[in-house]
Short mmCIF file of C-alpha atoms in Angstrom, two decimals:
data_model
loop_
_atom_site.label_atom_id
_atom_site.label_comp_id
_atom_site.label_asym_id
_atom_site.label_seq_id
_atom_site.Cartn_x
_atom_site.Cartn_y
_atom_site.Cartn_z
CA MET A 42 80.90 141.50 87.10
CA LYS A 43 83.64 138.72 88.29
CA LEU A 44 82.10 139.03 91.33
CA GLN A 45 78.77 137.59 90.35
CA SER A 46 80.64 135.30 87.57
CA LEU A 47 82.45 133.51 90.45
CA VAL A 48 79.27 133.17 93.03
CA LEU A 49 77.62 131.37 89.72
CA ALA A 50 80.58 128.90 90.04
CA ALA A 51 80.64 128.38 93.08
CA ALA A 52 77.13 127.61 92.58
CA THR A 53 77.16 125.59 89.69
CA ALA A 54 80.20 123.41 91.55
CA LEU A 55 78.13 123.07 94.36
CA THR A 56 74.89 121.57 92.49
CA MET A 57 77.08 119.49 90.76
CA THR A 58 78.19 118.03 94.03
CA THR A 59 75.21 118.01 95.47
CA ALA A 60 74.01 115.95 92.49
CA PHE A 61 76.57 113.47 92.56
CA ALA A 62 76.19 112.80 96.48
CA VAL A 63 74.91 109.27 97.58
CA PRO A 64 71.64 111.00 99.50
CA ALA A 65 71.34 109.27 102.95
CA GLY A 66 68.83 107.13 103.45
CA THR A 67 69.50 105.30 100.50
CA TRP A 68 69.61 101.45 100.14
CA SER A 69 71.79 99.48 97.95
CA VAL A 70 72.15 95.53 97.29
CA GLY A 71 74.83 94.20 95.42
CA VAL A 72 74.29 90.79 93.88
CA GLY A 73 78.09 89.05 91.69
CA ILE A 74 81.02 86.93 92.56
CA ALA A 75 84.09 87.30 95.02
CA HIS A 76 87.45 85.72 94.51
CA ILE A 77 89.53 85.09 97.99
CA GLU A 78 93.05 84.34 96.93
CA PRO A 79 94.92 82.91 100.40
CA ASP A 80 98.18 84.58 101.25
CA SER A 81 101.35 82.89 99.40
CA LYS A 82 102.68 82.83 102.94
CA ASN A 83 100.49 80.73 105.67
CA GLY A 84 103.44 80.13 107.94
CA SER A 85 103.36 76.79 110.43
CA LEU A 86 101.29 75.40 112.30
CA GLY A 87 104.02 73.92 115.42
CA ASP A 88 106.10 71.35 113.60
CA ILE A 89 103.79 71.08 109.97
CA GLY A 90 103.95 73.67 107.82
CA ILE A 91 101.35 75.09 105.76
CA ASP A 92 102.69 74.41 101.74
CA HIS A 93 99.46 76.52 100.09
CA ILE A 94 96.06 76.79 100.51
CA ASP A 95 94.07 76.92 97.21
CA PRO A 96 92.01 79.49 96.45
CA ASP A 97 88.24 79.86 95.56
CA VAL A 98 85.30 82.29 93.56
CA ARG A 99 81.91 82.17 95.38
CA PRO A 100 78.75 84.49 94.73
CA THR A 101 78.28 86.95 96.98
CA ILE A 102 75.20 89.80 98.57
CA THR A 103 75.80 93.11 99.80
CA GLY A 104 73.38 95.38 101.49
CA GLU A 105 74.41 99.22 102.61
CA TYR A 106 72.79 101.87 104.28
CA PHE A 107 73.54 105.75 103.91
CA VAL A 108 74.15 107.07 107.41
CA ALA A 109 74.57 109.98 105.82
CA ASP A 110 75.60 111.70 102.71
CA ASN A 111 77.80 109.28 100.74
CA VAL A 112 78.78 107.52 103.72
CA GLY A 113 77.63 104.01 104.04
CA VAL A 114 77.41 100.91 106.87
CA GLU A 115 78.08 97.71 104.05
CA LEU A 116 77.20 93.80 105.48
CA LEU A 117 78.75 91.41 102.66
CA GLY A 118 77.72 87.93 103.07
CA ALA A 119 78.54 84.77 100.26
CA LEU A 120 78.41 80.96 99.60
CA PRO A 121 80.31 78.90 101.45
CA PHE A 122 84.10 79.21 100.35
CA HIS A 123 85.97 76.17 99.54
CA HIS A 124 89.81 75.30 100.64
CA ASP A 125 91.66 72.81 99.72
CA MET A 126 95.10 72.49 101.63
CA VAL A 127 98.58 70.80 100.96
CA LEU A 128 100.34 70.44 104.80
CA ASN A 129 103.87 69.93 105.15
CA LEU A 130 104.85 67.30 107.71
CA PRO A 131 107.93 66.90 110.16
CA ASP A 132 108.59 63.63 107.89
CA SER A 133 108.75 65.68 104.52
CA SER A 134 106.35 63.93 103.22
CA GLN A 135 102.96 65.81 102.32
CA VAL A 136 99.02 65.42 103.83
CA GLU A 137 95.88 67.42 102.35
CA ALA A 138 93.58 68.56 104.40
CA ARG A 139 90.16 70.87 103.08
CA THR A 140 87.60 73.25 105.36
CA GLN A 141 84.87 75.93 104.30
CA HIS A 142 84.28 78.89 105.94
CA LEU A 143 81.73 81.99 105.92
CA PRO A 144 82.85 85.38 105.79
CA PRO A 145 80.51 88.09 107.16
CA THR A 146 82.01 91.83 107.00
CA LEU A 147 80.96 94.82 108.22
CA SER A 148 82.87 97.82 106.62
CA LEU A 149 81.88 101.59 107.36
CA GLN A 150 82.42 103.22 103.99
CA TYR A 151 83.01 106.59 102.59
CA HIS A 152 82.01 107.22 98.23
CA PHE A 153 83.88 110.00 96.63
CA ASP A 154 81.72 112.49 94.55
CA GLY A 155 82.85 115.35 92.03
CA TYR A 156 86.69 115.81 92.34
CA ASN A 157 86.72 116.25 88.29
CA LEU A 158 85.66 112.67 88.30
CA PRO A 159 83.76 111.34 85.29
CA MET A 160 79.96 111.31 86.10
CA ASN A 161 79.34 107.38 85.96
CA VAL A 162 82.87 106.99 88.27
CA LYS A 163 82.08 106.45 91.71
CA PRO A 164 85.66 105.54 93.52
CA PHE A 165 84.75 104.17 97.49
CA VAL A 166 86.97 103.22 100.55
CA GLY A 167 86.07 101.53 103.54
CA VAL A 168 87.40 99.62 106.80
CA GLY A 169 85.49 97.16 109.20
CA LEU A 170 85.08 94.18 110.77
CA ASN A 171 85.24 90.29 109.69
CA TYR A 172 84.25 87.72 111.38
CA THR A 173 84.99 84.52 109.89
CA THR A 174 83.10 80.88 110.93
CA PHE A 175 84.98 77.78 109.78
CA PHE A 176 83.59 74.03 109.23
CA LYS A 177 83.73 70.86 108.18
CA GLU A 178 86.99 70.56 108.44
CA ARG A 179 88.62 67.35 106.72
CA ILE A 180 92.41 66.10 107.50
CA TYR A 181 93.34 62.84 105.53
CA LEU A 182 96.19 61.46 107.83
CA GLY A 183 94.51 58.66 108.45
CA ASN A 184 91.49 57.35 110.99
CA GLY A 185 91.11 59.50 114.22
CA ASN A 186 92.45 62.70 113.19
CA ASP A 187 90.67 65.73 113.76
CA LEU A 188 91.52 69.21 112.46
CA ASP A 189 90.04 72.25 114.00
CA ILE A 190 90.28 75.25 112.70
CA LYS A 191 88.30 78.36 115.51
CA ASP A 192 86.53 81.24 114.40
CA SER A 193 88.29 84.51 113.80
CA TRP A 194 87.47 87.99 114.37
CA GLY A 195 89.82 90.48 111.90
CA ALA A 196 90.00 94.12 110.00
CA ALA A 197 88.44 94.28 107.25
CA GLY A 198 89.92 96.85 104.22
CA HIS A 199 87.77 97.86 101.48
CA VAL A 200 88.57 99.73 97.75
CA GLY A 201 86.33 99.74 94.88
CA VAL A 202 85.18 101.63 91.99
CA ASP A 203 80.91 101.76 90.79
CA PHE A 204 80.62 102.78 86.99
CA LYS A 205 76.96 104.30 87.08
CA ILE A 206 74.87 102.88 84.70
CA ASN A 207 71.78 105.34 85.35
CA THR A 208 71.23 106.67 88.83
CA THR A 209 69.82 103.58 90.52
CA ASP A 210 72.64 100.92 88.88
CA ALA A 211 76.04 100.04 88.41
CA VAL A 212 78.31 97.49 87.72
CA ARG A 213 81.20 97.47 90.79
CA VAL A 214 84.99 96.47 90.97
CA ASP A 215 86.39 95.89 94.26
CA ALA A 216 89.11 94.64 96.35
CA ARG A 217 89.12 93.78 100.10
CA TYR A 218 91.88 92.94 102.36
CA ILE A 219 91.01 90.70 105.67
CA ASP A 220 93.49 90.09 108.49
CA LEU A 221 92.45 86.62 109.17
CA GLU A 222 94.70 84.53 110.89
CA PRO A 223 92.86 81.57 112.96
CA ASP A 224 94.19 79.20 115.44
CA VAL A 225 94.15 75.58 114.75
CA LYS A 226 94.02 72.32 117.03
CA LEU A 227 94.95 69.05 115.74
CA ASN A 228 93.37 66.48 118.30
CA GLY A 229 91.66 68.81 120.91
CA GLU A 230 95.30 70.38 120.92
CA LYS A 231 96.61 73.84 119.63
CA ILE A 232 99.10 73.61 116.73
CA GLY A 233 99.38 77.17 116.11
CA LYS A 234 97.84 79.94 113.98
CA ALA A 235 97.10 79.74 110.55
CA GLU A 236 98.13 83.07 108.47
CA ILE A 237 95.09 82.90 105.33
CA ASN A 238 94.94 86.79 105.37
CA PRO A 239 93.51 86.62 101.92
CA TRP A 240 92.60 89.30 99.62
CA VAL A 241 89.12 89.52 97.96
CA TYR A 242 88.49 90.80 94.25
CA GLY A 243 84.88 91.18 93.40
CA LEU A 244 82.55 91.96 90.59
CA SER A 245 79.12 92.74 91.06
CA TYR A 246 75.92 94.08 90.16
CA VAL A 247 74.20 97.03 92.59
CA LYS A 248 70.80 98.86 92.69
CA SER A 249 69.79 101.35 94.79
CA PHE A 250 66.70 102.40 96.30
#
């Protein structure tokens, strides 16, 4: 009787785990918003110090394909983020600058199921690669001065939780850390790296197919 009970309990647990799993071949698409918060310590560009880089909020879209049960490959896209910056000059004065960028990020993710979690709670973790391209850089230092922030590659970490509404729909809360330290040129001469290294906080609606 005890052996039968153990076999039945194990079979039930296995069935529950399989039921919660996201099967290989599943696609999901997420639409939401992201708040990007640059590091509060952004370093210096030679003799020019970075006082601060403002945060921004923009719409995002994600697509994820599950290559194995609970294992997905996700691509993050967004509308261009805008950042205003305040720079400290050697003479103790300040000057404003700004830029826009796109930060597509490719991540490999694992979605947890079972572990005595509520049926509608699905945490996940991921690690991946970010490519950020900068454009429309401006520095308000008088005519003839050209600011150039170079495109940057960096590692990215991702954690989040899906709160399932039903079998195909969920609300997602997530956070990413991006290693983002692009080279910066002023008038064609490299003056240092901008240590942006932002946290990106997201809220989105996710649908699986």
